[in-house]
Amino acid sequence: MKFSIERAALLKAVSQAQSVVERRNTIPILANVLIEAEGAQVQFRATDLDIEVVDKAPAMVERAGATTVAATTLHEIVRKLPDGAMVVLTADSAAGRLTVEAGRSNFSLATLPREDFPVMATSDYDVSFSAPAAVLRRLFDKSKFAVSTEETRYYLNGVYMHVADADGGKVLRCVATDGHRLARIDADLPAGASGMPGVIVPRKTVGELRKLLDDDEAEIAVSVSETKVRFATPAITLTSKVIDGTFPDYSRVIPMGNTRRLEVDATEFAKAVDRVSTVSSERSRAVKLQLGEDRLVLSVNAPDSGAAEEELAVAYGDESLEIGFNAKYLLEIASQVDRENAVFLFNSSGDPTLMREGNDQSAVYVVMPMRV
Amino acid sequence: MKFSIERAALLKAVSQAQSVVERRNTIPILANVLIEAEGAQVQFRATDLDIEVVDKAPAMVERAGATTVAATTLHEIVRKLPDGAMVVLTADSAAGRLTVEAGRSNFSLATLPREDFPVMATSDYDVSFSAPAAVLRRLFDKSKFAVSTEETRYYLNGVYMHVADADGGKVLRCVATDGHRLARIDADLPAGASGMPGVIVPRKTVGELRKLLDDDEAEIAVSVSETKVRFATPAITLTSKVIDGTFPDYSRVIPMGNTRRLEVDATEFAKAVDRVSTVSSERSRAVKLQLGEDRLVLSVNAPDSGAAEEELAVAYGDESLEIGFNAKYLLEIASQVDRENAVFLFNSSGDPTLMREGNDQSAVYVVMPMRV
């Protein structure tokens, strides 16, 4: 194998591939990236056995072939090469080395045979559709904060992507929850997605996927089966196993009968929550909300360190109410609001509270109260 | 005690004071900042028993007095208050509380009596002089990287500031070393500094001092005794104990007879060292320098992962030489060069190497070789 490639194209491809590689590997080949050169193109493939990323880059291939080399080392080298450099990669399979040359720099890296590299089995997908990057970005960005990190509840360690019934008909929906808070985000159902099986996309996959979604103009090809999900742009293909478990029936958690309605400027609210929570000890960051007519008082009482109180002018016309929340959870859901006021719908101080952005039903958040 | 103060002035004063407070304190009062209001001014004082910072800020003092309150909590609160806010601080000594009010925010913080606060004893200084912030910044910035972190060699855990003889007469000199590398930085001796006892300024003090030195126009009042050093601007006074030990006779370490002279673009050199060291295992980051006529080859050989080599065009006219260094040390001294080429003076592959910026004798670095 021998090919020349522009440093910028090589860096982009290797960066995206290497980020899926786990830093600590007991299986040496998993630290490597598989490089395959053929035609006018080179593929960089990396995997952690659950996720596989394949990046394609244009190159001048002098001799087709393939080898594997340490992903982070190659990435570091390419990152440090001068901008604009032309890089020549040459595999010497007899010596078990890959040579990387650029200008007066010359690197010789240990390789492992391509045969040892675990290429993810191709599989049949039940459904394939296309969705704008911006739509997928919103679905995952607004839900991923609620993903559980508790390993025992593995079926909550991802975002549940599925087709659901909403008021206006079927939607593409992402839901995440850790039992304390829940996010439910809807988007118009893309053509061809209606038969999609519901899948739990693992947290790490959501993080890797995010890198494909920055380009507002991009269309992402999505393929889904019971066991795998694939997201692809022309240059990058991200394939991931999905979590083998049943996502709980979240609809039962979403309160439908909450009638006490608070409307508040989300930014002002978040800042006030952040301020009053400063005095509390880090463990139990409980914030009390006292609601009266068009008036919200946020308070924290931490016997050891002190107390804090702040009043906000809000829109509230229902019966007065006292309710407590974890400050972190309140901050996280308030920071999801980007266009309108936050609307909270309360029932009693012991019941889950619903939040949404204005009257938009396509993004709904639920947060459990805590005793204060 | 009661006073009003602008949020920006309060934030600046509290930030600088709180940074000296250790995050983990077994003595509760050391987590606090002492606030003293009198006249048209408020003082914020914090200490870790070795360093004391006093910050003054203008304020409208309604009732003079003093109290102490958790430094990080106060800092966090003030940081989160809206820009432009007027903040009112009121001490209620009967209740043991300090109230912090701004707009509709209201905080009540637990206090400890001012009497418990360990104010550093004032002492007589042997020498006082004034030096431009830029001069002190250069002295400490260029030397501090070489400070040892080995606690057993406590006398190397700081920068040795003293008066020394140089070619042009007496200079104000800062030296730091960890036994592997050494930095010796000189500046013109400020008027009145000649009788100064040599002091080892602890690493943490150097870090705190750095915050006083950003303003190029500022003049810093420096006071030195055998046991303490003080740096002051009109608003801030930083007092520190100095390390009670004898700094070794560094002059014996600085090679005088090195004649093999390499001149190299410092930035290009540093980038090349950084690149070739990528392949080496993290433990022994040894880089080999092979010097021939106007030619430098940097190389690293790491049997497990690979090898790297890079050639640089340099100015070198002496006998060829092979010598090895720790890549990190080479990078650190090369990054000190900001104006000119780096000039290295070698003796043999087993002897300490000297580096300076061009022909400037006022900043000299020594680095020990390692076997490669």
XYZ file of C-alpha atoms in Angstrom:
744
model
C 0.000 0.000 0.000
C 1.247 3.435 -0.892
C -0.638 6.688 -1.243
C -0.269 10.464 -0.999
C -2.872 12.573 0.724
C -3.271 16.179 1.786
C -2.601 16.705 5.457
C -6.000 18.439 6.012
C -7.991 15.579 4.448
C -5.943 12.997 6.340
C -6.365 14.833 9.645
C -10.133 15.104 9.256
C -10.535 11.422 8.407
C -8.203 10.176 11.120
C -9.702 12.475 13.794
C -13.179 11.180 13.238
C -12.048 7.586 13.147
C -9.775 7.712 16.173
C -12.337 9.321 18.462
C -14.249 6.048 18.619
C -11.127 4.184 19.792
C -11.123 3.583 23.531
C -8.080 5.008 25.293
C -7.463 1.847 27.304
C -7.569 -1.294 25.300
C -6.846 -4.813 26.417
C -7.117 -6.006 22.801
C -4.242 -4.337 20.920
C -5.902 -4.343 17.483
C -8.760 -2.199 18.857
C -6.273 0.639 19.391
C -5.564 0.587 15.666
C -7.199 2.156 12.668
C -7.624 0.042 9.541
C -6.378 1.905 6.475
C -7.541 0.610 3.103
C -6.343 2.269 -0.110
C -7.942 1.537 -3.446
C -8.843 3.492 -6.568
C -8.683 7.195 -5.773
C -9.783 6.792 -2.200
C -8.591 5.711 1.216
C -10.835 4.402 3.973
C -10.059 4.761 7.666
C -11.945 2.384 9.886
C -11.998 2.262 13.699
C -14.119 0.337 16.147
C -14.692 -0.443 19.803
C -16.709 -3.547 18.780
C -19.958 -1.692 19.521
C -19.435 1.288 17.231
C -17.657 1.386 13.897
C -16.682 4.542 12.046
C -15.563 4.500 8.430
C -14.143 7.695 6.944
C -13.352 8.112 3.277
C -10.867 10.595 1.897
C -9.620 11.263 -1.620
C -5.965 10.294 -2.161
C -3.474 9.510 -4.881
C -3.134 5.765 -4.523
C 0.066 4.467 -6.033
C -0.259 0.911 -4.721
C -3.537 -0.444 -3.341
C -3.449 -2.329 -0.075
C -4.347 -2.223 3.592
C -2.792 -2.205 7.043
C -3.597 -1.180 10.628
C -1.706 1.234 12.826
C -2.162 2.857 16.271
C -4.980 5.372 15.815
C -3.943 7.930 18.433
C -0.291 7.931 17.376
C -1.202 8.450 13.722
C -3.649 11.180 14.708
C -1.068 12.965 16.866
C 1.529 12.823 14.107
C -0.817 14.187 11.454
C -2.066 16.898 13.818
C 1.495 18.087 14.364
C 2.463 18.125 10.681
C 2.550 21.578 9.101
C -0.627 22.787 7.439
C -0.617 22.242 3.681
C 1.835 19.342 3.783
C 1.492 16.413 1.402
C 1.761 13.156 3.330
C 2.942 9.857 1.866
C 1.957 6.650 3.641
C 3.735 3.442 2.645
C 3.107 0.032 4.166
C 5.969 -2.452 4.338
C 4.195 -5.650 5.245
C 7.406 -7.682 5.390
C 8.847 -5.389 8.053
C 5.452 -4.837 9.684
C 5.833 -1.098 9.420
C 3.927 1.867 8.040
C 6.066 4.800 6.924
C 4.589 8.278 7.156
C 6.575 10.926 5.296
C 5.963 14.643 5.025
C 8.667 17.104 4.051
C 11.707 16.297 6.160
C 9.711 14.304 8.724
C 9.765 10.574 8.588
C 7.871 8.204 10.874
C 7.894 4.445 10.981
C 4.999 2.926 12.897
C 4.401 -0.649 14.043
C 1.474 -2.281 12.244
C -0.802 -5.227 12.878
C -2.164 -7.331 9.990
C -5.424 -6.185 8.440
C -6.790 -9.711 8.890
C -6.811 -9.216 12.662
C -9.017 -6.155 12.459
C -12.608 -6.890 13.528
C -14.739 -5.420 10.750
C -18.326 -5.146 11.882
C -20.589 -7.629 10.116
C -22.804 -5.981 7.542
C -26.436 -6.472 8.284
C -29.802 -5.949 6.680
C -31.631 -2.885 7.795
C -35.411 -2.867 8.150
C -35.796 0.777 7.322
C -33.729 3.454 5.613
C -34.564 7.112 5.396
C -32.928 10.458 5.040
C -33.120 13.335 7.523
C -31.561 16.808 7.584
C -28.602 17.086 9.984
C -30.324 19.970 11.793
C -33.362 17.823 12.585
C -31.304 14.962 14.024
C -29.128 17.437 15.918
C -32.164 18.926 17.638
C -33.606 15.477 18.482
C -30.409 14.275 20.140
C -29.073 17.558 21.560
C -32.244 18.292 23.459
C -32.643 14.788 24.852
C -29.163 13.491 25.627
C -28.712 15.383 28.922
C -31.360 13.153 30.494
C -29.615 9.870 29.578
C -28.882 7.766 32.670
C -25.307 6.901 33.596
C -26.373 4.121 35.968
C -24.952 0.952 34.512
C -27.472 -1.284 36.239
C -30.237 0.433 34.297
C -28.516 -0.235 30.983
C -31.762 0.230 29.030
C -31.709 3.908 30.073
C -28.079 4.432 28.964
C -29.140 5.808 25.600
C -31.657 7.829 23.635
C -34.766 5.933 22.578
C -35.398 6.785 18.922
C -38.718 5.595 17.615
C -41.874 6.436 15.701
C -44.714 7.698 17.890
C -48.218 9.070 17.615
C -48.544 12.757 18.388
C -51.461 15.149 17.992
C -50.588 15.976 14.412
C -49.965 12.359 13.350
C -46.868 10.200 13.420
C -43.535 11.724 14.462
C -39.899 10.730 14.778
C -39.293 10.897 18.523
C -36.286 10.784 20.837
C -36.773 10.117 24.537
C -34.227 9.918 27.341
C -34.654 9.619 31.083
C -32.749 8.672 34.196
C -35.784 8.337 36.417
C -35.365 11.861 37.807
C -36.005 13.789 34.623
C -37.173 12.986 31.132
C -36.913 14.642 27.722
C -39.251 13.871 24.843
C -38.412 15.523 21.531
C -40.426 15.170 18.328
C -39.705 15.906 14.688
C -41.675 15.456 11.483
C -41.513 11.846 10.368
C -39.119 11.580 7.414
C -40.457 9.803 4.335
C -39.829 6.093 4.569
C -39.298 6.015 8.340
C -42.744 4.859 9.401
C -41.884 1.174 9.744
C -38.779 1.845 11.852
C -38.326 -0.351 14.936
C -37.720 1.627 18.128
C -34.018 1.540 19.085
C -32.039 2.701 22.099
C -29.006 4.558 20.700
C -26.123 4.246 23.241
C -24.737 7.415 24.824
C -21.319 7.037 23.183
C -22.947 6.645 19.766
C -24.929 9.833 20.367
C -21.644 11.613 21.091
C -19.956 10.286 17.945
C -23.045 10.989 15.849
C -22.987 14.610 16.970
C -19.788 15.151 14.937
C -21.652 14.289 11.730
C -24.393 16.824 12.384
C -22.601 20.166 12.421
C -23.226 20.936 8.781
C -26.702 22.483 8.529
C -26.974 21.611 4.846
C -26.090 17.932 5.226
C -28.583 15.162 4.699
C -27.980 12.124 6.871
C -28.840 8.657 5.608
C -30.281 6.693 8.543
C -30.697 2.916 8.522
C -32.263 1.004 11.379
C -32.695 -2.627 12.300
C -33.624 -4.320 15.565
C -29.968 -4.588 16.537
C -28.134 -1.827 14.682
C -28.368 1.745 13.588
C -26.342 3.485 10.901
C -25.882 7.179 10.182
C -24.026 8.188 7.044
C -22.858 11.222 5.127
C -21.062 10.848 1.807
C -17.713 10.772 3.666
C -18.492 9.116 6.998
C -20.443 6.060 8.030
C -21.171 5.491 11.709
C -22.584 2.072 12.553
C -23.571 1.157 16.096
C -25.143 -1.685 17.943
C -28.233 -0.540 19.818
C -28.891 -1.313 23.462
C -30.454 -4.744 23.814
C -33.258 -3.928 26.219
C -36.753 -2.521 26.473
C -37.165 1.166 27.004
C -39.795 1.712 29.709
C -43.239 3.014 28.866
C -42.367 6.667 29.332
C -45.835 7.942 28.448
C -47.041 6.994 31.915
C -44.468 9.358 33.421
C -45.589 12.402 31.464
C -48.260 14.184 33.491
C -51.342 15.088 31.461
C -53.460 16.740 34.126
C -51.096 19.408 35.437
C -52.991 22.698 35.381
C -50.968 25.209 37.413
C -49.182 27.170 34.724
C -46.019 29.220 35.266
C -44.464 31.169 32.411
C -41.000 32.581 32.960
C -38.078 33.925 30.976
C -35.911 30.808 30.742
C -32.567 32.634 30.887
C -33.518 34.775 33.880
C -34.916 31.708 35.603
C -31.764 29.662 34.987
C -29.527 32.459 36.245
C -31.583 32.876 39.407
C -31.570 29.116 40.090
C -27.816 29.103 39.575
C -27.334 32.018 41.991
C -29.453 30.737 44.854
C -27.974 27.255 44.578
C -24.506 28.687 45.261
C -24.997 28.541 49.024
C -26.118 24.923 49.142
C -23.837 22.067 49.918
C -22.950 20.108 46.812
C -24.721 16.918 47.785
C -28.339 17.970 48.065
C -28.759 20.891 45.801
C -32.426 21.463 46.565
C -34.089 24.674 45.420
C -37.521 25.648 46.706
C -39.983 27.392 44.388
C -42.724 29.414 46.084
C -45.390 30.437 43.624
C -47.858 33.243 44.262
C -49.748 35.571 41.952
C -47.307 36.612 39.184
C -44.466 36.066 41.596
C -41.903 33.325 42.046
C -39.540 33.141 44.997
C -36.598 30.779 44.641
C -34.850 29.835 47.840
C -32.192 27.556 49.226
C -31.578 26.867 52.861
C -28.308 25.195 53.777
C -28.010 25.184 57.581
C -24.207 24.994 57.539
C -23.330 27.620 55.000
C -26.278 29.973 54.698
C -29.426 30.792 52.840
C -30.397 32.473 49.602
C -33.577 33.891 48.170
C -34.473 35.561 44.908
C -37.731 36.886 43.553
C -38.722 36.783 39.912
C -41.594 38.502 38.147
C -43.441 35.733 36.312
C -46.821 34.941 34.828
C -48.728 32.760 37.312
C -52.411 32.962 38.087
C -53.176 29.732 39.916
C -53.314 28.656 43.534
C -50.077 29.259 45.431
C -47.673 26.345 45.603
C -44.399 25.339 47.238
C -42.294 22.746 45.448
C -38.645 21.664 45.552
C -36.287 20.497 42.810
C -32.702 19.453 42.343
C -31.007 22.649 41.129
C -28.945 20.803 38.540
C -32.030 19.266 36.943
C -33.823 22.614 36.819
C -30.801 24.279 35.243
C -30.451 21.553 32.640
C -34.023 21.673 31.454
C -34.145 25.484 31.533
C -31.031 25.591 29.344
C -32.855 23.572 26.648
C -35.194 26.497 26.007
C -33.804 28.521 23.151
C -36.640 30.422 21.554
C -39.421 31.212 23.965
C -40.304 31.460 27.582
C -40.250 28.321 29.656
C -43.716 27.116 30.575
C -43.961 24.928 33.679
C -47.096 22.951 34.455
C -47.385 21.836 38.082
C -49.826 19.618 39.904
C -48.938 19.257 43.596
C -45.587 19.498 45.375
C -45.257 15.712 45.228
C -46.053 15.218 41.549
C -43.845 15.329 38.470
C -43.692 18.712 36.788
C -43.825 19.290 33.071
C -41.853 21.934 31.186
C -42.004 23.005 27.567
C -40.943 25.917 25.390
C -43.907 28.254 25.101
C -46.778 26.289 23.608
C -44.507 24.092 21.523
C -45.548 20.489 22.134
C -42.615 19.056 20.167
C -40.185 19.309 23.098
C -41.461 18.281 26.488
C -39.502 17.820 29.707
C -40.525 16.187 32.959
C -38.733 16.644 36.252
C -39.464 14.920 39.560
C -39.756 17.133 42.634
C -37.781 16.612 45.831
C -38.794 17.341 49.388
C -37.532 20.678 50.755
C -20.604 46.482 59.171
C -22.590 47.645 56.172
C -21.409 48.839 52.779
C -22.419 49.121 49.132
C -20.027 48.242 46.376
C -20.143 47.848 42.623
C -20.315 44.232 41.514
C -17.272 44.596 39.204
C -15.042 46.048 41.964
C -16.259 43.433 44.437
C -15.668 40.592 41.988
C -12.136 41.708 41.212
C -11.187 42.035 44.875
C -12.803 38.766 45.953
C -11.367 36.815 42.978
C -7.847 37.789 43.795
C -8.277 37.111 47.499
C -10.049 33.762 47.166
C -7.493 32.270 44.801
C -5.006 31.956 47.660
C -7.512 29.963 49.738
C -6.834 26.237 49.632
C -9.795 24.190 48.394
C -9.495 21.637 51.169
C -9.115 23.120 54.589
C -8.982 21.374 57.921
C -9.051 24.738 59.703
C -12.435 26.302 58.863
C -11.340 29.935 59.241
C -8.754 29.468 56.472
C -11.612 28.917 54.001
C -12.871 32.394 54.836
C -12.053 35.860 53.606
C -11.730 38.646 56.171
C -13.775 41.667 55.107
C -12.908 44.964 56.814
C -14.883 48.119 55.983
C -13.714 51.533 57.056
C -13.681 55.025 55.579
C -14.404 54.805 51.864
C -12.695 51.489 51.441
C -13.124 47.779 52.046
C -10.282 45.301 52.472
C -10.540 41.639 51.548
C -7.915 39.447 53.164
C -7.261 35.753 52.573
C -4.458 33.476 53.683
C -3.180 29.922 53.682
C -0.813 30.800 56.575
C 2.118 30.977 54.120
C 0.698 33.555 51.725
C -1.554 36.478 52.520
C -3.388 38.572 49.943
C -5.034 41.875 50.818
C -7.226 43.526 48.208
C -8.639 47.015 48.593
C -11.715 48.272 46.807
C -13.613 51.568 47.014
C -17.045 51.268 48.617
C -19.741 53.331 50.281
C -19.320 52.335 53.895
C -22.425 53.018 55.932
C -21.240 51.248 59.091
C -17.604 50.321 59.646
C -16.800 46.829 60.879
C -15.401 43.462 59.967
C -16.374 39.834 59.557
C -15.237 36.668 57.797
C -17.194 34.534 55.335
C -16.506 31.545 53.051
C -14.305 32.889 50.265
C -15.373 30.548 47.463
C -19.083 30.905 48.215
C -18.855 34.698 48.245
C -16.844 34.592 45.043
C -19.332 32.316 43.306
C -22.260 34.499 44.348
C -20.652 37.710 43.140
C -19.594 36.062 39.897
C -23.176 35.064 39.187
C -24.697 38.470 39.983
C -25.666 40.521 36.933
C -23.059 42.894 35.573
C -23.542 46.445 36.780
C -25.369 45.438 39.968
C -24.860 47.377 43.190
C -24.219 44.952 46.031
C -24.998 45.650 49.694
C -23.158 43.623 52.347
C -24.439 43.762 55.908
C -22.965 41.880 58.852
C -25.258 40.809 61.669
C -22.811 39.756 64.333
C -25.532 38.726 66.797
C -26.936 36.222 64.288
C -23.497 35.354 62.937
C -24.584 36.099 59.389
C -23.514 38.260 56.483
C -26.285 39.396 54.178
C -25.461 39.967 50.524
C -28.151 41.824 48.605
C -28.317 42.768 44.953
C -31.543 43.593 43.163
C -34.024 40.873 44.046
C -31.327 38.453 45.180
C -30.696 37.994 48.836
C -28.057 35.763 50.417
C -27.380 35.078 54.065
C -23.991 33.510 54.729
C -22.579 31.959 57.889
C -19.713 33.996 59.363
C -16.848 33.327 61.741
C -15.592 36.044 64.099
C -12.885 38.339 62.760
C -10.837 37.613 65.894
C -10.325 34.025 64.725
C -8.773 35.122 61.437
C -4.990 34.635 61.387
C -3.646 37.949 60.168
C -0.022 37.567 59.143
C 2.355 39.338 61.493
C 3.786 42.501 60.018
C 7.511 42.377 59.817
C 10.424 44.615 59.073
C 11.813 44.350 55.626
C 15.518 44.700 54.941
C 15.110 46.116 51.492
C 12.330 47.811 49.550
C 12.429 48.732 45.906
C 10.168 49.283 42.963
C 10.198 47.353 39.685
C 8.064 47.513 36.548
C 5.498 44.692 36.299
C 6.930 43.671 32.899
C 10.406 43.157 34.382
C 9.165 40.935 37.205
C 6.895 39.084 34.807
C 9.841 38.193 32.589
C 12.007 37.119 35.542
C 9.393 34.738 36.904
C 7.704 33.598 33.677
C 10.940 32.466 32.132
C 12.200 30.648 35.219
C 9.173 29.064 36.866
C 8.910 26.074 34.499
C 12.142 24.701 35.989
C 10.916 24.758 39.613
C 11.085 21.311 41.197
C 7.921 19.619 42.422
C 9.831 17.097 44.523
C 8.822 17.777 48.104
C 11.956 16.228 49.550
C 14.039 18.873 47.800
C 11.951 21.669 49.332
C 14.717 24.225 48.735
C 14.138 23.762 44.981
C 10.346 24.244 45.223
C 10.578 27.911 44.341
C 12.336 30.596 42.339
C 15.546 31.906 43.894
C 15.419 35.716 43.609
C 18.667 37.427 44.492
C 21.281 39.982 43.558
C 24.142 38.597 41.484
C 27.237 39.708 39.647
C 27.004 39.594 35.886
C 29.328 40.869 33.191
C 27.754 44.320 33.166
C 27.641 44.682 36.951
C 25.054 43.693 39.530
C 21.707 42.286 38.385
C 18.404 41.159 39.850
C 18.371 37.450 39.111
C 15.834 34.626 39.264
C 17.032 31.014 39.149
C 15.040 27.799 39.248
C 16.085 24.200 38.791
C 14.910 20.683 39.435
C 18.275 19.049 38.875
C 17.429 18.146 35.271
C 17.199 21.666 33.873
C 17.921 25.137 35.109
C 16.818 28.646 34.170
C 18.797 31.761 35.056
C 17.131 35.063 34.183
C 18.660 38.491 34.804
C 17.247 42.000 34.867
C 18.749 45.414 35.573
C 19.090 45.902 39.300
C 16.345 48.283 40.469
C 17.473 51.258 42.558
C 17.595 50.353 46.226
C 17.686 46.594 45.675
C 21.397 46.015 46.074
C 21.288 44.955 49.734
C 18.521 42.447 49.166
C 18.976 39.044 50.828
C 18.487 36.137 48.403
C 15.081 34.497 48.893
C 13.409 31.375 47.537
C 9.906 32.449 46.460
C 7.584 29.412 46.740
C 5.896 28.094 43.599
C 2.388 28.986 44.786
C 3.494 32.545 45.528
C 4.926 32.829 42.026
C 1.522 31.782 40.663
C -0.354 34.323 42.796
C 2.170 37.032 42.006
C 1.605 36.475 38.291
C -1.915 37.941 38.636
C -0.441 41.266 39.776
C 1.850 41.532 36.768
C -0.497 41.668 33.795
C -0.610 45.443 33.611
C 2.440 46.560 31.614
C 2.281 50.072 33.099
C 2.174 48.959 36.728
C 5.035 49.520 39.142
C 5.343 46.826 41.777
C 6.609 47.685 45.243
C 8.838 44.817 46.384
C 9.930 44.332 49.997
C 12.260 41.560 51.089
C 13.503 40.208 54.397
C 15.237 36.953 55.291
C 11.874 35.288 55.932
C 9.309 37.155 53.887
C 8.703 38.816 50.564
C 6.007 41.315 49.685
C 4.737 42.479 46.295
C 2.275 45.342 46.188
C 0.273 47.421 43.749
C -1.910 50.280 45.019
C -4.857 47.847 45.251
C -3.283 44.508 46.138
C -0.656 43.389 48.622
C 0.725 39.876 48.400
C 2.867 38.791 51.344
C 4.540 35.407 51.436
C 6.891 33.462 53.607
C 9.958 32.400 51.695
C 11.327 28.863 51.674
C 13.536 28.296 54.696
C 16.484 26.612 53.033
C 19.648 27.223 51.101
C 19.462 27.353 47.341
C 22.327 25.300 45.907
C 25.312 26.945 44.252
C 23.851 26.899 40.768
C 26.844 28.591 39.160
C 28.754 25.294 39.242
C 26.037 23.735 37.082
C 26.259 26.293 34.311
C 28.818 25.103 31.778
C 31.312 27.778 30.788
C 33.473 25.835 28.374
C 30.894 24.533 25.905
C 32.101 25.428 22.430
C 30.017 23.476 19.929
C 27.477 26.034 18.796
C 24.124 25.243 17.204
C 21.803 28.020 16.099
C 18.266 27.058 15.171
C 14.856 28.652 14.686
C 13.309 27.978 18.088
C 9.751 27.518 16.820
C 10.736 25.115 14.054
C 12.945 23.241 16.491
C 10.166 22.927 19.077
C 7.658 21.732 16.467
C 10.077 19.109 15.174
C 10.873 17.863 18.703
C 7.150 17.663 19.379
C 6.539 15.695 16.190
C 9.273 13.107 16.578
C 8.433 12.544 20.260
C 4.900 11.472 19.255
C 6.012 7.891 18.628
C 7.789 7.444 21.935
C 6.229 5.815 24.928
C 5.262 8.386 27.537
C 7.722 7.257 30.171
C 11.071 7.823 28.555
C 10.592 10.557 26.051
C 14.141 10.587 24.801
C 14.987 12.487 21.648
C 18.332 12.023 19.923
C 20.042 14.988 18.269
C 22.580 14.170 15.561
C 24.611 17.205 14.621
C 26.583 17.487 11.401
C 27.593 20.427 9.275
C 24.617 22.815 9.157
C 22.352 19.868 9.680
C 20.430 18.541 12.654
C 18.630 15.204 12.647
C 16.152 14.642 15.463
C 15.144 11.069 16.065
C 13.206 8.882 18.433
C 13.312 5.139 18.539
C 10.588 3.374 20.493
C 10.884 -0.359 19.837
C 7.218 -1.046 20.633
C 5.489 1.632 18.663
C 7.879 2.847 16.009
C 10.491 5.359 15.054
C 10.608 8.935 13.863
C 13.204 11.132 12.272
C 13.252 14.728 11.108
C 15.947 16.840 9.556
C 16.362 20.550 10.175
C 18.557 23.073 8.383
C 20.574 24.759 11.121
C 23.765 26.689 11.623
C 26.407 24.305 12.989
C 30.073 24.262 12.079
C 31.696 22.145 14.782
C 32.617 18.501 15.114
C 29.653 16.145 14.695
C 27.878 15.086 17.870
C 25.155 12.753 19.054
C 23.313 13.704 22.229
C 19.977 12.765 23.822
C 17.489 14.786 25.843
C 14.118 14.417 27.492
C 11.690 15.757 24.866
C 9.624 17.613 27.462
C 12.647 19.507 28.753
C 13.766 20.463 25.252
C 10.273 21.683 24.397
C 10.031 23.738 27.569
C 13.291 25.578 27.114
C 12.712 26.092 23.385
C 9.345 27.667 24.157
C 11.054 30.295 26.349
C 12.672 31.811 23.264
C 10.470 34.622 22.025
C 12.602 37.004 20.019
C 15.561 35.287 18.379
C 16.958 31.979 17.347
C 17.812 29.483 20.022
C 21.553 29.056 20.482
C 22.666 25.749 22.003
C 26.199 25.268 23.291
C 27.266 21.644 23.655
C 30.333 19.981 25.092
C 30.133 16.198 24.915
C 27.113 13.881 24.885
C 27.455 13.387 28.633
C 27.735 17.020 29.655
C 25.106 19.616 30.472
C 24.059 21.733 27.495
C 23.503 25.447 27.589
C 20.810 27.336 25.686
C 20.182 31.025 25.294
C 18.269 33.402 23.025
C 20.664 34.588 20.343
C 23.558 36.242 22.068
C 21.451 37.523 24.938
C 23.236 36.566 28.164
C 20.332 37.704 30.376
C 18.397 34.468 29.974
C 20.375 31.238 30.147
C 19.065 27.690 30.314
C 20.852 24.470 31.149
C 19.552 21.008 30.386
C 21.089 17.691 31.335
C 21.444 15.077 28.585
C 20.141 11.546 28.814
C 21.541 8.416 27.283
C 19.918 7.372 23.989
